[in-house]
Short mmCIF file of C-alpha atoms and ligand atoms in Angstrom, two decimals:
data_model
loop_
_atom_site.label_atom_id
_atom_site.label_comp_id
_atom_site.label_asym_id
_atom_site.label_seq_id
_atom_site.Cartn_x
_atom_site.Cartn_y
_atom_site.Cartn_z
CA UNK A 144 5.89 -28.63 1.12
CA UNK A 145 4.05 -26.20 -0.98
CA UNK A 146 4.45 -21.98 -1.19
CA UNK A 147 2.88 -19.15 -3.18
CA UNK A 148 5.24 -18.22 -5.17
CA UNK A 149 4.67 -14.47 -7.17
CA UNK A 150 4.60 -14.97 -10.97
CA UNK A 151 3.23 -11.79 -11.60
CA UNK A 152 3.40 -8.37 -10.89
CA UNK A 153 1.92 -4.76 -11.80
CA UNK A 154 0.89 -1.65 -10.83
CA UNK A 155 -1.64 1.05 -11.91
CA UNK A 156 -0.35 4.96 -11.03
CA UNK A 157 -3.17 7.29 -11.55
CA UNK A 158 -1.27 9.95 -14.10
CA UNK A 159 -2.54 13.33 -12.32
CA UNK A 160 0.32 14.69 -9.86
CA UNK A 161 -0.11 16.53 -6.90
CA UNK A 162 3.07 18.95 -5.80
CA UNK A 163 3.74 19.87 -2.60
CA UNK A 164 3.65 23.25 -3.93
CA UNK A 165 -0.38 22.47 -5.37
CA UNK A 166 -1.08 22.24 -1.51
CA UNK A 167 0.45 25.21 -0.67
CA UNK A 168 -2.11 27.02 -3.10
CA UNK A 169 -4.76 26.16 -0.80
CA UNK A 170 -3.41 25.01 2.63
CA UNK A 171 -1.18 26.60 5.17
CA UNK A 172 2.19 24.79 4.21
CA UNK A 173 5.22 24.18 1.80
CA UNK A 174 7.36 22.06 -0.22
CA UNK A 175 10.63 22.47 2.57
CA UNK A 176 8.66 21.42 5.32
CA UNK A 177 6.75 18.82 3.75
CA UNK A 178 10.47 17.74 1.87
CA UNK A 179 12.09 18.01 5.21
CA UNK A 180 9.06 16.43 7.80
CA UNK A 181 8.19 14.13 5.27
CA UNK A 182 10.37 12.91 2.10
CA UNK A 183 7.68 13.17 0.24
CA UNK A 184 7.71 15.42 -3.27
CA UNK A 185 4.40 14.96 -5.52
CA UNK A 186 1.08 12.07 -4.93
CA UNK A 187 -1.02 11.25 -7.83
CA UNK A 188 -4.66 11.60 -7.79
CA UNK A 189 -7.01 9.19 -9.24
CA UNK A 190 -9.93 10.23 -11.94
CA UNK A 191 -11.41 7.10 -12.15
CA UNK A 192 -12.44 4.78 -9.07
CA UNK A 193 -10.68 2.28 -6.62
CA UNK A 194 -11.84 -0.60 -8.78
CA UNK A 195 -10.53 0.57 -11.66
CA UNK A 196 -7.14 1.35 -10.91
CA UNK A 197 -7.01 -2.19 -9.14
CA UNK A 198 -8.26 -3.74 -12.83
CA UNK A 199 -5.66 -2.27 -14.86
CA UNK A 200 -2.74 -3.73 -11.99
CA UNK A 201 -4.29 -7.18 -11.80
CA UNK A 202 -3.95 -6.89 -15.87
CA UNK A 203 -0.59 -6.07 -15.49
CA UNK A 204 0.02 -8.90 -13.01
CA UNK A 205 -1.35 -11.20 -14.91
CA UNK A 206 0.52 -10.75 -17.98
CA UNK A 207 3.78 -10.63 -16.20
CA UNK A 208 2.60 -13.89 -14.90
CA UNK A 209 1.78 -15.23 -18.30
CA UNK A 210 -1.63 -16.14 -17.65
CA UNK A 211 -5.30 -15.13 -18.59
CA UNK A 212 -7.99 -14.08 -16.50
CA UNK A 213 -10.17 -17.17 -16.42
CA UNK A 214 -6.88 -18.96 -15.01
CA UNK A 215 -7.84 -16.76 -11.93
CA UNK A 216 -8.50 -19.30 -8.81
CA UNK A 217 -9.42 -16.13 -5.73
CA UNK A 218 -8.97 -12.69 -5.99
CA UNK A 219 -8.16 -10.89 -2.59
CA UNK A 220 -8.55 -6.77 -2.44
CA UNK A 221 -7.44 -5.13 -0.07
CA UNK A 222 -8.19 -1.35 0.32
CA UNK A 223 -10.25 0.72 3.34
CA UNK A 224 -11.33 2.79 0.31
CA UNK A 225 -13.75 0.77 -1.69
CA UNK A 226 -16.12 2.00 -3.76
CA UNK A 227 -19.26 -0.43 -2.45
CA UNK A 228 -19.82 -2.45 0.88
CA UNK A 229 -22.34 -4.17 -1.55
CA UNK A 230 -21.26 -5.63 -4.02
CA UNK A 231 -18.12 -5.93 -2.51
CA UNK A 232 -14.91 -4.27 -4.93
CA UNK A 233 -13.21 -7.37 -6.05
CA UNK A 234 -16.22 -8.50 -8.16
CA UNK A 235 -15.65 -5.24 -9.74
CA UNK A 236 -12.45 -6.05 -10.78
CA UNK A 237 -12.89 -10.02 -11.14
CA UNK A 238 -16.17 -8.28 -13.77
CA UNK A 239 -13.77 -5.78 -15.32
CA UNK A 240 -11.04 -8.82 -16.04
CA UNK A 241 -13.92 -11.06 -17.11
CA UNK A 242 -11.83 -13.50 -14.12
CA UNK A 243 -15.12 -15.55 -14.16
CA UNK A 244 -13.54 -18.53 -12.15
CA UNK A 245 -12.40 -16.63 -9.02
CA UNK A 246 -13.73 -16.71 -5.43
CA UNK A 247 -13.73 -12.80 -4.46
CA UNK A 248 -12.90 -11.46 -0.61
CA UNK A 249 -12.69 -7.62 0.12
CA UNK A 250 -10.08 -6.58 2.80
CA UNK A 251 -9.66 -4.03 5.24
CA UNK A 252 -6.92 -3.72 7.81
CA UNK A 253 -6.13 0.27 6.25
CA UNK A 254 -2.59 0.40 5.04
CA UNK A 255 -1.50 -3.32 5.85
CA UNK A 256 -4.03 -4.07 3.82
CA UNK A 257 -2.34 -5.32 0.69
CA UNK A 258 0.32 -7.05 2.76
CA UNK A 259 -2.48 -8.90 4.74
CA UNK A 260 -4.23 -9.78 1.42
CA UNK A 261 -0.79 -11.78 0.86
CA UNK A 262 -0.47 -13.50 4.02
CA UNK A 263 -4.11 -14.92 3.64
CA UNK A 264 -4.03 -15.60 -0.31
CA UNK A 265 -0.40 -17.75 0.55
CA UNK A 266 -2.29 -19.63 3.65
CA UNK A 267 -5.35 -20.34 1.17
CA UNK A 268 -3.01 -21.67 -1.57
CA UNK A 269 -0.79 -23.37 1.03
CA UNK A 270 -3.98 -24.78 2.52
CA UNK A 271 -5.25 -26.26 -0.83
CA UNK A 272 -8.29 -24.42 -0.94
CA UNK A 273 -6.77 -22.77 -4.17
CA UNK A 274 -4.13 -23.22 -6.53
CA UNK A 275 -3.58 -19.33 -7.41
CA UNK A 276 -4.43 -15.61 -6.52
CA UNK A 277 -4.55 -12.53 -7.61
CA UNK A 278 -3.81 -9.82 -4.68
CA UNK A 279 -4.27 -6.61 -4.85
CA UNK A 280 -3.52 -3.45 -2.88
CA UNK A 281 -5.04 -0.52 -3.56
CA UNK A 282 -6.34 3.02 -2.56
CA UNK A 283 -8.14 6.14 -3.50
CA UNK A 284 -7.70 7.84 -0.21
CA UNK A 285 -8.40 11.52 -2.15
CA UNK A 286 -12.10 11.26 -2.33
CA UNK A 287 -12.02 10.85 1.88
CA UNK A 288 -9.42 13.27 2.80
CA UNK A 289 -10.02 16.17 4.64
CA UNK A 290 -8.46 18.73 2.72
CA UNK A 291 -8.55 21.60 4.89
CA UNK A 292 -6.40 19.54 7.02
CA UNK A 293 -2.39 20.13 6.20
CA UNK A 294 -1.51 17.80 9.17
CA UNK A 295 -2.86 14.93 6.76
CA UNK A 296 -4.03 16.25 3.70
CA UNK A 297 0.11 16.78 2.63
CA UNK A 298 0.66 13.04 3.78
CA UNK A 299 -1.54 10.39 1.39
CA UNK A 300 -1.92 9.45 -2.71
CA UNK A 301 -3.95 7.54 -4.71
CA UNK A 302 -2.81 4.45 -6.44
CA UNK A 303 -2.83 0.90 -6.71
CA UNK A 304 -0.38 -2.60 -7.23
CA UNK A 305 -1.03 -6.24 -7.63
CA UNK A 306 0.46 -9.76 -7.44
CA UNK A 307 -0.11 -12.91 -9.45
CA UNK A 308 0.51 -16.22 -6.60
CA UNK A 309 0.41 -19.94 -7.74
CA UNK A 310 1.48 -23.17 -6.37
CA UNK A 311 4.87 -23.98 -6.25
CA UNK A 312 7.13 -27.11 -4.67
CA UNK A 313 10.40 -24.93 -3.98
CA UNK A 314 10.56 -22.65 -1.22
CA UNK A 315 9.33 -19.52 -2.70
CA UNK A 316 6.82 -16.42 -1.75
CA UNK A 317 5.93 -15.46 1.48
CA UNK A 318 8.20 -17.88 3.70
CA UNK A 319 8.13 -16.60 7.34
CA UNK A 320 5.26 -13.21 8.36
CA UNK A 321 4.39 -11.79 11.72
CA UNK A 322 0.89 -9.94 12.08
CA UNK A 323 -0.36 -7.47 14.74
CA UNK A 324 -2.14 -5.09 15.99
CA UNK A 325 -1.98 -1.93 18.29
CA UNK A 326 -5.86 -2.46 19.34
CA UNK A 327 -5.06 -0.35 22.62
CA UNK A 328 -3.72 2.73 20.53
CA UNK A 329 -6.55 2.26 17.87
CA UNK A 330 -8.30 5.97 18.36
CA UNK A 331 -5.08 7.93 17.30
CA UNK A 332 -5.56 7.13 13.90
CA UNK A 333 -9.37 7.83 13.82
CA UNK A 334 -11.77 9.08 10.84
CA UNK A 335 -15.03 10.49 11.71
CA UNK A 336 -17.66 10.22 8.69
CA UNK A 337 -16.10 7.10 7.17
CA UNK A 338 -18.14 3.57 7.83
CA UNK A 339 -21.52 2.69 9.20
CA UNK A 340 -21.23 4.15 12.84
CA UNK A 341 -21.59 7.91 11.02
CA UNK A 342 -25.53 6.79 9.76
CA UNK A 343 -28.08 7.86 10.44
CA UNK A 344 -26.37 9.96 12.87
CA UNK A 345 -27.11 13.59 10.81
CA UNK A 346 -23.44 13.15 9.74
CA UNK A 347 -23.17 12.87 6.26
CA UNK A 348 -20.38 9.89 4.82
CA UNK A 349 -17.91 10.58 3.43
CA UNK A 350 -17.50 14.42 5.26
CA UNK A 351 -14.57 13.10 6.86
CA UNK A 352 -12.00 14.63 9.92
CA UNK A 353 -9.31 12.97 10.73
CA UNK A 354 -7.76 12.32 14.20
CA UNK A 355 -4.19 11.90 13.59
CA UNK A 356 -1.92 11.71 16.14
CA UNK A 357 1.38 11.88 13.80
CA UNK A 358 3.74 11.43 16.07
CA UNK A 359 2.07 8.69 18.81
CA UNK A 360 1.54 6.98 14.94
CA UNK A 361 5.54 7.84 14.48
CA UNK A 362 6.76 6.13 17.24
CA UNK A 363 4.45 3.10 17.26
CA UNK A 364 5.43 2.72 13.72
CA UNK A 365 8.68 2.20 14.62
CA UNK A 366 8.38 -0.34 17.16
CA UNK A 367 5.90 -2.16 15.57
CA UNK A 368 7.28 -2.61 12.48
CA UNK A 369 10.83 -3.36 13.93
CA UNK A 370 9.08 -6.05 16.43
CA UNK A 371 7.72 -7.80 13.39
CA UNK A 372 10.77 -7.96 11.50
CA UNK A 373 12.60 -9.35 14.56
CA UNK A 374 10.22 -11.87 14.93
CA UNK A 375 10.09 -12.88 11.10
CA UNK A 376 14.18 -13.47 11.34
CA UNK A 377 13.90 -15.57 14.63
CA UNK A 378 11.48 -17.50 12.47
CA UNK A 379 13.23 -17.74 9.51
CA UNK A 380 17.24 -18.46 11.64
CA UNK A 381 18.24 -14.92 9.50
CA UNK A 382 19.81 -12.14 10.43
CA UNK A 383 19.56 -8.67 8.86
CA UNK A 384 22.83 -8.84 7.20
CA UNK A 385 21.81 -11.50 5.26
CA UNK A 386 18.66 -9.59 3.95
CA UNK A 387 19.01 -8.42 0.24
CA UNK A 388 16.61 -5.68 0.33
CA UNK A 389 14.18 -4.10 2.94
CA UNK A 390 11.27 -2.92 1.38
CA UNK A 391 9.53 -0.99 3.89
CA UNK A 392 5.97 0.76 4.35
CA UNK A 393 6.23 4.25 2.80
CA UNK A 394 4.14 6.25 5.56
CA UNK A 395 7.40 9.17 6.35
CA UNK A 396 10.90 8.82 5.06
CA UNK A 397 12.19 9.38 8.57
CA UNK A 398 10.13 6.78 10.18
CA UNK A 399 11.98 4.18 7.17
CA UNK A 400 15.31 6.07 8.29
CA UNK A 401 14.60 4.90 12.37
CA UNK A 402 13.53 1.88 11.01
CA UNK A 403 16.82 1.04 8.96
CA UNK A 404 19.18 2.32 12.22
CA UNK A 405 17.68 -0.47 14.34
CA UNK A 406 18.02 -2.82 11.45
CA UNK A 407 21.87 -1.85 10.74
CA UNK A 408 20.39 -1.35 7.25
CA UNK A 409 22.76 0.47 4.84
CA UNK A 410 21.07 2.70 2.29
CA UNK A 411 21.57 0.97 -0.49
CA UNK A 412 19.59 -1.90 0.88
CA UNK A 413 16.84 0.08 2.04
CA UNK A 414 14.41 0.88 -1.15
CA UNK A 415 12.40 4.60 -1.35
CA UNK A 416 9.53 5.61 -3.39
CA UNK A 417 7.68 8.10 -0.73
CA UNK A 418 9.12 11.11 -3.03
CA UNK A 419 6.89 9.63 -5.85
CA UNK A 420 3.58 8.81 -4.33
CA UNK A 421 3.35 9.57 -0.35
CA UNK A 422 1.51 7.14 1.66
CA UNK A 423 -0.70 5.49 -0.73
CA UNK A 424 -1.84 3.27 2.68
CA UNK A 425 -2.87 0.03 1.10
CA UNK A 426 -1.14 0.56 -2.18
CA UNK A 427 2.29 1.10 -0.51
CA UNK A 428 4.10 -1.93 0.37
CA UNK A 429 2.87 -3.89 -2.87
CA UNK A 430 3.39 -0.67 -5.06
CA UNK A 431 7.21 -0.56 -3.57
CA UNK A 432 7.98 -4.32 -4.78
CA UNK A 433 6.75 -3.96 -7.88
CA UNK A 434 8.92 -0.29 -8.29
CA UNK A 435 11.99 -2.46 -6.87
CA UNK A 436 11.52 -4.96 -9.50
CA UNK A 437 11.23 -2.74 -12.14
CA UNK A 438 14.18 -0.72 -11.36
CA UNK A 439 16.52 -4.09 -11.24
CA UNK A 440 17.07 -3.39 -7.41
CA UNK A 441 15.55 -7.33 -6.59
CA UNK A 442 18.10 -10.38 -7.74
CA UNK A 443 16.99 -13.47 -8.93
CA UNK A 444 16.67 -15.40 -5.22
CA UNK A 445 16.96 -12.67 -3.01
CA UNK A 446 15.21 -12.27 0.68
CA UNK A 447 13.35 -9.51 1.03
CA UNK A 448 12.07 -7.98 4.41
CA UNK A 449 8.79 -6.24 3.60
CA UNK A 450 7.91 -4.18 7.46
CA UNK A 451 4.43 -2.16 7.16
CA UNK A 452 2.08 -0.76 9.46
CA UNK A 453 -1.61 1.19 9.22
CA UNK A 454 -4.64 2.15 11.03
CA UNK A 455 -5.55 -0.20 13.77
CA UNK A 456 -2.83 0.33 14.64
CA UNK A 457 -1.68 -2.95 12.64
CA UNK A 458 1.48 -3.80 11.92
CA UNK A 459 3.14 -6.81 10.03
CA UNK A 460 6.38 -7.86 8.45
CA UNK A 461 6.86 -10.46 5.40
CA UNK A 462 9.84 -12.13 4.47
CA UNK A 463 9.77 -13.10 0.66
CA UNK A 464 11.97 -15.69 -1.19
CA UNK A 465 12.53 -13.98 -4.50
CA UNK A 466 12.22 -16.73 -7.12
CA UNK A 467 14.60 -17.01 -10.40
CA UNK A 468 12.16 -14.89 -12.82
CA UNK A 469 12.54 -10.90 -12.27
CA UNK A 470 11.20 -9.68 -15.70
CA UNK A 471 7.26 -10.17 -16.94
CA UNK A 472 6.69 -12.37 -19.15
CA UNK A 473 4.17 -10.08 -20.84
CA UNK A 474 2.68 -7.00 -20.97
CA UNK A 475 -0.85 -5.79 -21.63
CA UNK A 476 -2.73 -3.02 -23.44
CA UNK A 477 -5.29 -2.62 -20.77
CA UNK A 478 -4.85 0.83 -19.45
CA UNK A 479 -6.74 3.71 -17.62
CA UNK A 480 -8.54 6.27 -20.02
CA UNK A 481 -6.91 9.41 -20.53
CA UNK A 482 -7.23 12.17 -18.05
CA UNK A 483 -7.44 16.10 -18.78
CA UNK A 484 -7.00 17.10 -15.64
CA UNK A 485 -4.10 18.24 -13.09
CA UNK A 486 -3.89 16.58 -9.52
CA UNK A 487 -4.82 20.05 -8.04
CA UNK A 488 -8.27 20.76 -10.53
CA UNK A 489 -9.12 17.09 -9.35
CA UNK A 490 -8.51 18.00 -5.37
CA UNK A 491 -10.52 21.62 -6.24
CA UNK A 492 -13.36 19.07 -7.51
CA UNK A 493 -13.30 17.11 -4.85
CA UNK A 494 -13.76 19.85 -2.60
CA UNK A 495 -16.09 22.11 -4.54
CA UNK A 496 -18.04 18.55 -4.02
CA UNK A 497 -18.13 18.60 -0.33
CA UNK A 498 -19.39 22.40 -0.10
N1 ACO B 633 2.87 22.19 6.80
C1 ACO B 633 3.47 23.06 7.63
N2 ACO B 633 3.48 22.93 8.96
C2 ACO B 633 2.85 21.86 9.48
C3 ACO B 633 2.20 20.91 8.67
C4 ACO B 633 2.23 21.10 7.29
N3 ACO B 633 1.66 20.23 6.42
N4 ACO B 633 1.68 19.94 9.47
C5 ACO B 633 1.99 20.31 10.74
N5 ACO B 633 2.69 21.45 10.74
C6 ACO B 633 3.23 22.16 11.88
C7 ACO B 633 2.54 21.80 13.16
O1 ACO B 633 1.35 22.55 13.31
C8 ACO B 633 3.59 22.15 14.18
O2 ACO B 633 3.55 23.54 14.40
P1 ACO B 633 3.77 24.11 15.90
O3 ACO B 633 5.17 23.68 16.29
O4 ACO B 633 3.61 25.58 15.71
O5 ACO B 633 2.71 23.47 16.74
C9 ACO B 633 4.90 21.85 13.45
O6 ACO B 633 4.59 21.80 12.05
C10 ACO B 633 5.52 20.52 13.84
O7 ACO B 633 4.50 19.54 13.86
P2 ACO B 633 4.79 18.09 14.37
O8 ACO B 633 3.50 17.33 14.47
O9 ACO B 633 5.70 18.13 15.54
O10 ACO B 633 5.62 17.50 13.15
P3 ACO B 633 6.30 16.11 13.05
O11 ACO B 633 7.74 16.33 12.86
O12 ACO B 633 5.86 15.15 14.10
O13 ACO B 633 5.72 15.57 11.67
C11 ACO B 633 4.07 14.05 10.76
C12 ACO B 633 4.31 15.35 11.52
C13 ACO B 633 4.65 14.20 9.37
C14 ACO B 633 2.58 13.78 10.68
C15 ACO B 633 4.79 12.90 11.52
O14 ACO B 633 4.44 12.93 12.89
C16 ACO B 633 4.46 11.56 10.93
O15 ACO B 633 4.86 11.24 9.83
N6 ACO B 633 3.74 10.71 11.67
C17 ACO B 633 3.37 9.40 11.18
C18 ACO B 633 2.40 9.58 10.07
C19 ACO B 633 2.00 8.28 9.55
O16 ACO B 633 2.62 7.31 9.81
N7 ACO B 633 0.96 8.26 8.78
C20 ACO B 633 0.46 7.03 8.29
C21 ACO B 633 -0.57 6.55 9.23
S1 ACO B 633 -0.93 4.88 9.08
C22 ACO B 633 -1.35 4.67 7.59
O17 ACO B 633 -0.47 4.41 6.81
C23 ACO B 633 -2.84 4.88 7.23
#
C-alpha cells in the first residue's frame, strides 16, 4: 500500500505584531476581554503578499525535506485570500521557487483550507498521479478585514505554513480523514465585498463586512469538529487515549477547551498557539504542526488528531502517522525582506487605504 508521508516542514510568520492593546487604540475593546473571550494575545500582519509568505514556507519545507525545487511533482495552495483568480497563486510561488516541474491547483474551502490541500495532495500521491507535493496553507486575511468591526477585527492574523509529501511503502501521513460541510448554516459566516457576486454591483471588492455569527460559529465548531474526530477513530479502531497529541484548529481557545472535554483530552496533549497568532484561518492547522514539531512536543511515530473547521461551514479531522524523522534535514536562507513597520502602522495603512 502506498501513503504520503511529510518529509518536510516550514512556516513563514510575517514579523509585524499586532497587540490586543494596538486594537484598543482604534476599536471599542481590550486586552482582558479579548485574553478572557478569546486566548488570543498578539497576530502578525503581513507587508508583503499571500504568495510570498507561502514561498518562503514551501522553502522551508523543502529544505527540511532535503530536496530542491525542481524535485517538486504538484503544488496545492490553499488560502481564500489569494492575491489573483488569474493567474492562480500557486504559480506564484511554484515562479518564486523556480519549482518548474510542478502541476499547480489553488484551494479554497476558508480555514480548512490547508488541511483540505492535504487530504487531496495524499489521494493524488496515493492515486499515482504524483509521486510528491508541496502543500501549503496560507493567509493574509488583514488586507480584507473590516476593521471597524471589534466582533472580528480582534479575532484573525496573517501568516502562512507548508508541507513537503512523497511516496512512501510504510504506513505514514495522513492515514484515516473525515471531510464536511455545514452547507445549511453557510450564511453565518458571510463576507460581503469579497468574490465575484460583489461586481459590477456598485460595491467595490475588497470593502468588506462581515456577518459573523460568533457564537452559532462556536457551537457548530464544536460539534463539527468533534463528529469528525469520532469518525476518523472508528476508522482508524483508535480511541482518544491512544492519541499522542491533538492538534486542533486555533479559531478561540475555549472552543479547543470544549473540544478537549468531549475528547477526555488532558492538557498536556492538547497543543496551543492562538496566544501567538489568532485565527490565521487557512494558515492555522498546518502552522500548529509545524510549531509542535519545533517545540519537541511530536515523538518519532506518534498519532496525531488534527480537528479544524472554517467558513462553509466546513469541518474536517486528520489523523497523521508521525514518521521516525522530527528534525529538518536543512534549512534555507530564503527569507521575507525586512519590514520597518509595526502591526498597527500596517492596519492604519490598510485603512487609510479603504477611505
Ligand atoms: N471587545 C469587547 N467587547 C466585545 C468584543 C470585543 N472585541 N466583541 C464583542 N464584544 C461584546 C459584545 O458586543 C457583547 O456585548 P453585549 O453583551 O453588550 O451585547 C459581549 O461582548 C459578549 O459578546 P458575545 O458575542 O456573547 O461574546 P462571546 O463570548 O460569544 O465571544 C466570539 C465572541 C469570540 C466571536 C465567540 O463567539 C467565538 O469565538 N466564536 C467563534 C469564532 C470563530 O470560530 N471564528 C472563526 C470562524 S471560521 C474560520 O476560522 C474562518
Amino acid at each position: 500500500m502506498i501513503y504520503a508521508d511529510i518529509t518536510g516542514w516550514g512556516k513563514c510568520a510575517p514579523p509585524a505584531i499586532l497587540t490586543n492593546a494596538d486594537l484598543s487604540t482604534f476599536l471599542d475593546t481590550d486586552d482582558a476581554w479579548i485574553v478572557s473571550r478569546t486566548g488570543m494575545k498578539e497576530r502578525r500582519i503581513s507587508h508583503v503578499p499571500v504568495s510570498d509568505l507561502a514561498h518562503v514556507a514551501c522553502a522551508r519545507a523543502l529544505a527540511a525535506a532535503g530536496k530542491s525545487a525542481g524535485d517538486v511533482d504538484l503544488i496545492i495552495f490553499g488560502s481564500c485570500t489569494f492575491d489573483q483568480m488569474v493567474p492562480n497563486a500557486s504559480s506564484r510561488v511554484q515562479q518564486l521557487l523556480a519549482a518548474d516541474n510542478a502541476a499547480c491547483i489553488d484551494l479554497n474551502t476558508a480555514c480548512t483550507s490547508g488541511m483540505y490541500a492535504l487530504s487531496v495532495a495524499t489521494a493524488m500521491i496515493k492515486a499515482g498521479s504524483v509521486k510528491n507535493a508541496l502543500v501549503i496553507g496560507a493567509e493574509v486575511t488583514s488586507v480584507l478585514m473590516d476593521w471597524s468591526d471589534r466582533d472580528v477585527a480582534v479575532l484573525f492574523g496573517d501568516g502562512a505554513a507548508a508541507f513537503f509529501l512523497e511516496v512512501k511503502e510504510e504506513k505514514s501521513g495522513v492515514v484515516a480523514e473525515s471531510l464536511g460541510c455545514f452547507g445549511k448554516n453557510r450564511d453565518i459566516l458571510d463576507v460581503t465585498g469579497w468574490g465575484l457576486k460583489y461586481a459590477n454591483k456598485g460595491l467595490v471588492l475588497g470593502e468588506t463586512k462581515w456577518n459573523f455569527n460568533g457564537q452559532e460559529i462556536f457551537k457548530r465548531a464544536v460539534v463539527g469538529m468533534s463528529r469528525a474526530c469520532d469518525i476518523v477513530l472508528e476508522k482508524e479502531g483508535l480511541t482518544y487515549e491512544e492519541i499522542d497529541l491533538v492538534i486542533p484548529h486555533q479559531a478561540n481557545l475555549r472552543i479547543i477547551d470544549a473540544l478537549a472535554k468531549r475528547m477526555g483530552a488532558s492538557e498536556e496533549k492538547v497543543y496551543i498557539n492562538i496566544h501567538r497568532y489568532g485565527n490565521i484561518s487557512a494558515a492555522t492547522t498546518p502552522m500548529a504542526l509545524v510549531e509542535a514539531l519545533e517545540e519537541g512536543r511530536v515523538a518519532p511515530e506518534s498519532k496525531l488528531l488534527l480537528p479544524a473547521f472554517g467558513g462553509g461551514l466546513t469541518w474536517s479531522a486528520h489523523l497523521l502517522h508521525w514518521g521516525d524523522r522530527i528534525k529538518p534535514i536543512g534549512t534555507t536562507d530564503v527569507d521575507l525582506p525586512p519590514c520597518d513597520k509595526t502591526g498597527l502602522q500596517l492596519v492604519q495603512e490598510i485603512i487609510a487605504a479603504k477611505k
